[in-house]
mmCIF file of C-alpha atoms and ligand atoms in Angstrom:
data_model
loop_
_atom_site.group_PDB
_atom_site.id
_atom_site.type_symbol
_atom_site.label_atom_id
_atom_site.label_comp_id
_atom_site.label_asym_id
_atom_site.label_seq_id
_atom_site.Cartn_x
_atom_site.Cartn_y
_atom_site.Cartn_z
ATOM 1 C CA UNK W 1 113.269 -54.175 -14.905
ATOM 2 C CA UNK W 2 110.137 -56.008 -13.689
ATOM 3 C CA UNK W 3 110.213 -57.876 -10.409
ATOM 4 C CA UNK W 4 108.069 -60.487 -8.679
ATOM 5 C CA UNK W 5 107.169 -61.156 -5.079
ATOM 6 C CA UNK W 6 109.779 -63.511 -3.686
ATOM 7 C CA UNK W 7 111.579 -64.412 -0.484
ATOM 8 C CA UNK W 8 113.531 -62.848 1.104
ATOM 9 C CA UNK W 9 112.839 -59.818 -1.131
ATOM 10 C CA UNK W 10 111.575 -59.144 -4.705
ATOM 11 C CA UNK W 11 113.381 -60.916 -7.543
ATOM 12 C CA UNK W 12 114.227 -58.836 -10.622
ATOM 13 C CA UNK W 13 113.336 -60.746 -13.781
ATOM 14 C CA UNK W 14 115.682 -59.900 -16.631
ATOM 15 C CA UNK W 15 113.921 -61.530 -19.561
ATOM 16 C CA UNK W 16 116.918 -61.077 -21.850
ATOM 17 C CA UNK W 17 119.130 -63.222 -19.624
ATOM 18 C CA UNK W 18 116.954 -65.822 -17.913
ATOM 19 C CA UNK W 19 116.201 -69.525 -18.366
ATOM 20 C CA UNK W 20 113.919 -72.112 -16.802
ATOM 21 C CA UNK W 21 115.898 -75.027 -15.382
ATOM 22 C CA UNK W 22 113.902 -78.229 -14.848
ATOM 23 C CA UNK W 23 115.826 -80.686 -12.724
ATOM 24 C CA UNK W 24 115.425 -84.455 -13.048
ATOM 25 C CA UNK W 25 111.675 -84.700 -13.799
ATOM 26 C CA UNK W 26 112.253 -88.360 -14.649
ATOM 27 C CA UNK W 27 110.110 -91.431 -14.268
ATOM 28 C CA UNK W 28 112.877 -92.927 -12.104
ATOM 29 C CA UNK W 29 112.219 -90.258 -9.468
ATOM 30 C CA UNK W 30 108.472 -89.773 -9.818
ATOM 31 C CA UNK W 31 106.831 -93.048 -10.861
ATOM 32 C CA UNK W 32 106.573 -96.579 -9.427
ATOM 33 C CA UNK W 33 109.250 -99.064 -10.471
ATOM 34 C CA UNK W 34 112.117 -96.569 -10.617
ATOM 35 C CA UNK W 35 115.222 -95.582 -8.681
ATOM 36 C CA UNK W 36 113.390 -93.607 -5.987
ATOM 37 C CA UNK W 37 111.033 -96.431 -5.168
ATOM 38 C CA UNK W 38 113.972 -98.842 -4.982
ATOM 39 C CA UNK W 39 115.353 -96.588 -2.220
ATOM 40 C CA UNK W 40 112.069 -96.901 -0.301
ATOM 41 C CA UNK W 41 110.697 -93.403 -0.977
ATOM 42 C CA UNK W 42 107.057 -92.287 -0.926
ATOM 43 C CA UNK W 43 106.486 -91.140 -4.524
ATOM 44 C CA UNK W 44 103.176 -89.405 -3.829
ATOM 45 C CA UNK W 45 105.117 -86.548 -2.224
ATOM 46 C CA UNK W 46 106.884 -85.578 -5.473
ATOM 47 C CA UNK W 47 103.983 -85.516 -7.889
ATOM 48 C CA UNK W 48 102.332 -82.158 -7.040
ATOM 49 C CA UNK W 49 105.054 -80.183 -8.798
ATOM 50 C CA UNK W 50 104.519 -81.937 -12.159
ATOM 51 C CA UNK W 51 101.544 -79.820 -13.387
ATOM 52 C CA UNK W 52 103.118 -76.658 -11.985
ATOM 53 C CA UNK W 53 106.318 -77.251 -13.951
ATOM 54 C CA UNK W 54 104.249 -78.030 -17.054
ATOM 55 C CA UNK W 55 102.569 -74.613 -16.780
ATOM 56 C CA UNK W 56 105.906 -72.831 -16.368
ATOM 57 C CA UNK W 57 107.370 -74.703 -19.327
ATOM 58 C CA UNK W 58 104.399 -73.672 -21.479
ATOM 59 C CA UNK W 59 104.721 -70.029 -20.407
ATOM 60 C CA UNK W 60 108.489 -69.904 -21.058
ATOM 61 C CA UNK W 61 108.020 -71.533 -24.458
ATOM 62 C CA UNK W 62 105.252 -69.089 -25.394
ATOM 63 C CA UNK W 63 107.576 -66.234 -24.443
ATOM 64 C CA UNK W 64 110.424 -67.728 -26.498
ATOM 65 C CA UNK W 65 112.616 -68.086 -23.393
ATOM 66 C CA UNK W 66 115.013 -71.028 -22.902
ATOM 67 C CA UNK W 67 113.871 -74.164 -21.113
ATOM 68 C CA UNK W 68 116.646 -76.502 -19.942
ATOM 69 C CA UNK W 69 116.133 -80.060 -18.725
ATOM 70 C CA UNK W 70 118.486 -82.221 -16.688
ATOM 71 C CA UNK W 71 118.319 -85.934 -16.047
ATOM 72 C CA UNK W 72 120.390 -87.826 -13.511
ATOM 73 C CA UNK W 73 121.584 -90.966 -15.243
ATOM 74 C CA UNK W 74 124.616 -93.049 -16.092
ATOM 75 C CA UNK W 75 126.215 -94.545 -19.162
ATOM 76 C CA UNK W 76 125.101 -98.097 -19.999
ATOM 77 C CA UNK W 77 128.639 -99.379 -19.231
ATOM 78 C CA UNK W 78 128.473 -97.701 -15.781
ATOM 79 C CA UNK W 79 131.851 -96.055 -16.417
ATOM 80 C CA UNK W 80 130.612 -92.806 -14.836
ATOM 81 C CA UNK W 81 129.049 -94.481 -11.793
ATOM 82 C CA UNK W 82 131.132 -94.487 -8.598
ATOM 83 C CA UNK W 83 130.757 -97.795 -6.781
ATOM 84 C CA UNK W 84 129.959 -95.844 -3.604
ATOM 85 C CA UNK W 85 126.865 -94.433 -5.355
ATOM 86 C CA UNK W 86 125.815 -97.826 -6.706
ATOM 87 C CA UNK W 87 125.978 -99.433 -3.286
ATOM 88 C CA UNK W 88 124.690 -96.548 -1.164
ATOM 89 C CA UNK W 89 121.538 -97.275 0.815
ATOM 90 C CA UNK W 90 121.609 -100.972 0.006
ATOM 91 C CA UNK W 91 118.681 -100.656 -2.431
ATOM 92 C CA UNK W 92 116.562 -103.633 -3.492
ATOM 93 C CA UNK W 93 117.635 -103.063 -7.080
ATOM 94 C CA UNK W 94 120.764 -101.055 -7.822
ATOM 95 C CA UNK W 95 121.601 -98.469 -10.491
ATOM 96 C CA UNK W 96 122.188 -100.398 -13.715
ATOM 97 C CA UNK W 97 120.007 -103.363 -12.692
ATOM 98 C CA UNK W 98 116.919 -104.249 -14.727
ATOM 99 C CA UNK W 99 113.678 -102.857 -13.302
ATOM 100 C CA UNK W 100 110.098 -102.556 -14.553
ATOM 101 C CA UNK W 101 111.016 -99.439 -16.597
ATOM 102 C CA UNK W 102 114.321 -100.767 -17.936
ATOM 103 C CA UNK W 103 117.749 -100.492 -16.332
ATOM 104 C CA UNK W 104 117.614 -98.249 -13.273
ATOM 105 C CA UNK W 105 118.941 -94.689 -13.889
ATOM 106 C CA UNK W 106 120.629 -95.590 -17.172
ATOM 107 C CA UNK W 107 120.587 -93.042 -19.994
ATOM 108 C CA UNK W 108 118.267 -94.070 -22.819
ATOM 109 C CA UNK W 109 116.079 -96.362 -20.706
ATOM 110 C CA UNK W 110 112.359 -95.606 -20.258
ATOM 111 C CA UNK W 111 112.785 -95.046 -16.510
ATOM 112 C CA UNK W 112 115.487 -92.428 -16.910
ATOM 113 C CA UNK W 113 113.387 -90.504 -19.414
ATOM 114 C CA UNK W 114 111.150 -87.597 -18.432
ATOM 115 C CA UNK W 115 107.607 -87.865 -17.128
ATOM 116 C CA UNK W 116 105.468 -87.093 -20.198
ATOM 117 C CA UNK W 117 103.975 -83.921 -18.702
ATOM 118 C CA UNK W 118 107.419 -82.310 -18.356
ATOM 119 C CA UNK W 119 109.181 -83.723 -21.408
ATOM 120 C CA UNK W 120 111.402 -81.460 -23.521
ATOM 121 C CA UNK W 121 110.332 -80.281 -26.944
ATOM 122 C CA UNK W 122 112.576 -80.082 -29.979
ATOM 123 C CA UNK W 123 115.375 -77.570 -29.655
ATOM 124 C CA UNK W 124 115.552 -77.553 -25.857
ATOM 125 C CA UNK W 125 118.794 -78.440 -24.096
ATOM 126 C CA UNK W 126 118.733 -81.828 -22.353
ATOM 127 C CA UNK W 127 121.639 -82.502 -20.004
ATOM 128 C CA UNK W 128 122.497 -85.996 -18.821
ATOM 129 C CA UNK W 129 124.312 -85.639 -15.524
ATOM 130 C CA UNK W 130 126.056 -88.310 -13.460
ATOM 131 C CA UNK W 131 125.861 -86.356 -10.197
ATOM 132 C CA UNK W 132 123.489 -84.265 -8.153
ATOM 133 C CA UNK W 133 125.078 -80.995 -9.349
ATOM 134 C CA UNK W 134 123.911 -80.056 -12.865
ATOM 135 C CA UNK W 135 127.251 -78.324 -13.561
ATOM 136 C CA UNK W 136 129.434 -81.350 -12.730
ATOM 137 C CA UNK W 137 130.701 -83.118 -15.885
ATOM 138 C CA UNK W 138 128.088 -81.419 -18.089
ATOM 139 C CA UNK W 139 127.842 -78.717 -20.756
ATOM 140 C CA UNK W 140 125.534 -76.493 -18.679
ATOM 141 C CA UNK W 141 128.109 -73.788 -17.896
ATOM 142 C CA UNK W 142 129.089 -73.396 -21.572
ATOM 143 C CA UNK W 143 125.454 -73.233 -22.667
ATOM 144 C CA UNK W 144 124.610 -70.499 -20.153
ATOM 145 C CA UNK W 145 127.756 -68.508 -20.950
ATOM 146 C CA UNK W 146 127.178 -68.659 -24.699
ATOM 147 C CA UNK W 147 123.631 -67.385 -24.318
ATOM 148 C CA UNK W 148 124.538 -64.711 -21.722
ATOM 149 C CA UNK W 149 122.143 -66.225 -19.216
ATOM 150 C CA UNK W 150 122.665 -64.845 -15.720
ATOM 151 C CA UNK W 151 119.393 -65.751 -13.998
ATOM 152 C CA UNK W 152 117.877 -69.171 -13.389
ATOM 153 C CA UNK W 153 114.310 -70.070 -12.496
ATOM 154 C CA UNK W 154 114.790 -73.461 -10.860
ATOM 155 C CA UNK W 155 112.255 -76.275 -10.593
ATOM 156 C CA UNK W 156 112.377 -80.047 -10.164
ATOM 157 C CA UNK W 157 113.089 -82.901 -7.784
ATOM 158 C CA UNK W 158 114.193 -83.434 -5.165
ATOM 159 C CA UNK W 159 114.356 -80.141 -3.309
ATOM 160 C CA UNK W 160 117.119 -80.989 -0.866
ATOM 161 C CA UNK W 161 119.172 -83.223 -3.176
ATOM 162 C CA UNK W 162 119.697 -82.312 -6.859
ATOM 163 C CA UNK W 163 117.757 -79.042 -6.737
ATOM 164 C CA UNK W 164 119.495 -77.617 -3.707
ATOM 165 C CA UNK W 165 122.929 -78.876 -4.819
ATOM 166 C CA UNK W 166 122.539 -77.274 -8.244
ATOM 167 C CA UNK W 167 121.234 -73.990 -6.838
ATOM 168 C CA UNK W 168 124.179 -73.704 -4.443
ATOM 169 C CA UNK W 169 126.685 -74.411 -7.204
ATOM 170 C CA UNK W 170 124.941 -71.975 -9.568
ATOM 171 C CA UNK W 171 125.015 -69.309 -6.871
ATOM 172 C CA UNK W 172 128.781 -69.770 -6.450
ATOM 173 C CA UNK W 173 129.169 -69.315 -10.208
ATOM 174 C CA UNK W 174 127.387 -65.966 -10.080
ATOM 175 C CA UNK W 175 123.872 -66.830 -11.235
ATOM 176 C CA UNK W 176 120.841 -65.213 -9.622
ATOM 177 C CA UNK W 177 118.597 -68.160 -8.796
ATOM 178 C CA UNK W 178 114.951 -68.233 -7.830
ATOM 179 C CA UNK W 179 113.546 -71.596 -6.773
ATOM 180 C CA UNK W 180 109.842 -72.076 -7.453
ATOM 181 C CA UNK W 181 108.282 -73.206 -4.170
ATOM 182 C CA UNK W 182 105.377 -75.127 -5.711
ATOM 183 C CA UNK W 183 107.557 -76.261 -8.628
ATOM 184 C CA UNK W 184 109.795 -78.452 -6.484
ATOM 185 C CA UNK W 185 109.128 -81.430 -4.225
ATOM 186 C CA UNK W 186 110.830 -83.839 -1.881
ATOM 187 C CA UNK W 187 109.945 -87.318 -0.640
ATOM 188 C CA UNK W 188 110.162 -85.636 2.783
ATOM 189 C CA UNK W 189 107.937 -82.535 3.057
ATOM 190 C CA UNK W 190 109.834 -81.352 6.131
ATOM 191 C CA UNK W 191 113.110 -81.434 4.165
ATOM 192 C CA UNK W 192 111.521 -79.314 1.435
ATOM 193 C CA UNK W 193 110.335 -76.799 3.970
ATOM 194 C CA UNK W 194 113.659 -76.455 5.733
ATOM 195 C CA UNK W 195 115.579 -76.294 2.439
ATOM 196 C CA UNK W 196 113.473 -73.390 1.170
ATOM 197 C CA UNK W 197 114.104 -71.601 4.457
ATOM 198 C CA UNK W 198 117.844 -72.335 4.467
ATOM 199 C CA UNK W 199 118.374 -71.116 0.898
ATOM 200 C CA UNK W 200 116.717 -67.763 1.535
ATOM 201 C CA UNK W 201 117.956 -67.145 5.096
ATOM 202 C CA UNK W 202 120.639 -64.594 5.871
ATOM 203 C CA UNK W 203 119.371 -62.137 3.257
ATOM 204 C CA UNK W 204 119.138 -64.722 0.463
ATOM 205 C CA UNK W 205 122.466 -66.405 1.125
ATOM 206 C CA UNK W 206 121.881 -68.787 -1.812
ATOM 207 C CA UNK W 207 119.034 -67.031 -3.640
ATOM 208 C CA UNK W 208 115.308 -66.481 -3.743
ATOM 209 C CA UNK W 209 112.121 -68.533 -3.669
ATOM 210 C CA UNK W 210 108.788 -67.579 -5.247
ATOM 211 C CA UNK W 211 105.382 -68.979 -6.112
ATOM 212 C CA UNK W 212 104.837 -70.100 -9.719
ATOM 213 C CA UNK W 213 101.823 -67.799 -10.063
ATOM 214 C CA UNK W 214 103.985 -64.716 -9.592
ATOM 215 C CA UNK W 215 106.099 -65.744 -12.589
ATOM 216 C CA UNK W 216 103.126 -66.841 -14.664
ATOM 217 C CA UNK W 217 101.370 -63.511 -14.075
ATOM 218 C CA UNK W 218 104.472 -61.559 -15.082
ATOM 219 C CA UNK W 219 105.055 -63.666 -18.201
ATOM 220 C CA UNK W 220 101.411 -63.243 -19.159
ATOM 221 C CA UNK W 221 101.541 -59.470 -18.786
ATOM 222 C CA UNK W 222 104.905 -59.114 -20.580
ATOM 223 C CA UNK W 223 104.259 -61.450 -23.499
ATOM 224 C CA UNK W 224 100.563 -61.367 -24.279
ATOM 225 C CA UNK W 225 99.843 -57.634 -24.368
ATOM 226 C CA UNK W 226 99.401 -56.200 -27.877
ATOM 227 C CA UNK W 227 102.607 -54.763 -29.265
ATOM 228 C CA UNK W 228 102.847 -50.987 -28.952
ATOM 229 C CA UNK W 229 104.383 -49.086 -31.834
ATOM 230 C CA UNK W 230 107.912 -47.900 -31.138
ATOM 231 C CA UNK W 231 107.153 -44.434 -32.394
ATOM 232 C CA UNK W 232 103.847 -42.688 -32.762
ATOM 233 C CA UNK W 233 103.933 -39.801 -35.230
ATOM 234 C CA UNK W 234 100.683 -38.250 -34.031
ATOM 235 C CA UNK W 235 101.515 -38.155 -30.317
ATOM 236 C CA UNK W 236 104.957 -36.822 -31.156
ATOM 237 C CA UNK W 237 103.336 -33.836 -32.946
ATOM 238 C CA UNK W 238 104.780 -34.851 -36.315
ATOM 239 C CA UNK W 239 101.651 -35.821 -38.204
ATOM 240 C CA UNK W 240 102.449 -36.776 -41.774
ATOM 241 C CA UNK W 241 101.232 -34.217 -44.315
ATOM 242 C CA UNK W 242 100.058 -34.968 -47.811
ATOM 243 C CA UNK W 243 101.331 -32.503 -50.339
HETATM 244 N N1 LIG Q 1 117.124 -89.467 -3.775
HETATM 245 C C1 LIG Q 1 116.838 -88.193 -3.980
HETATM 246 O O1 LIG Q 1 116.149 -87.533 -3.190
HETATM 247 N N2 LIG Q 1 117.275 -87.546 -5.103
HETATM 248 C C2 LIG Q 1 118.171 -88.017 -6.011
HETATM 249 O O2 LIG Q 1 118.777 -89.079 -5.863
HETATM 250 N N3 LIG Q 1 118.349 -87.258 -7.131
HETATM 251 C C3 LIG Q 1 117.717 -86.039 -7.339
HETATM 252 O O3 LIG Q 1 117.401 -85.301 -6.417
HETATM 253 N N4 LIG Q 1 117.429 -85.739 -8.591
#
């Protein structure tokens, strides 16, 4: 099985059982006028990962491997929104209020949709999740089980909130997770740094981290080389004879 350079040690990439998980690449978290800005965050810190994730998505699609997208959002009637979450941080505009990109963090609104660069294509699983953990109150577990997926390449925002939460929960459910270092960002660069270190400490207590290029290089070498015949008559000394 091929492996890539990763921390704290090489990550084995089992292409038959792996998926790319893109967490919450939504306008509400990355663009002005959304939820993150209403909480007072510096959005410029979460935009570097967008083109990196786009490249990984393209490479997974070319290889025919699953790409899964999550979005953190709530039902329009707010029935899945705990009041503690709505009031937390005393934001200028709260979840469910009208903002420049529609109602903040509400499923179906422009703001809760994906940034165009990382948007899903037809056939890809899109999970609307009410919490930080992508497994909580979602169909993710069933999807992964049905498709025998045991390894997750994780990307998205923010590193220490939804990304870290999901990776920890996935690890407890038995998935081998590698978080792409340049494919994730935080509003707080120091939080990103310490999260990457915490996840991989103690011999990979939660999983691995890697650079996107390591994965891209492996995907390129595995999926763009010309197909080799399964069986070569000549080299096997069984040249066909014409009678
Ligand atoms: N605020 C923050 O850093 N993150 C979130 O609220 N959600 C996600 O991380 N997606």
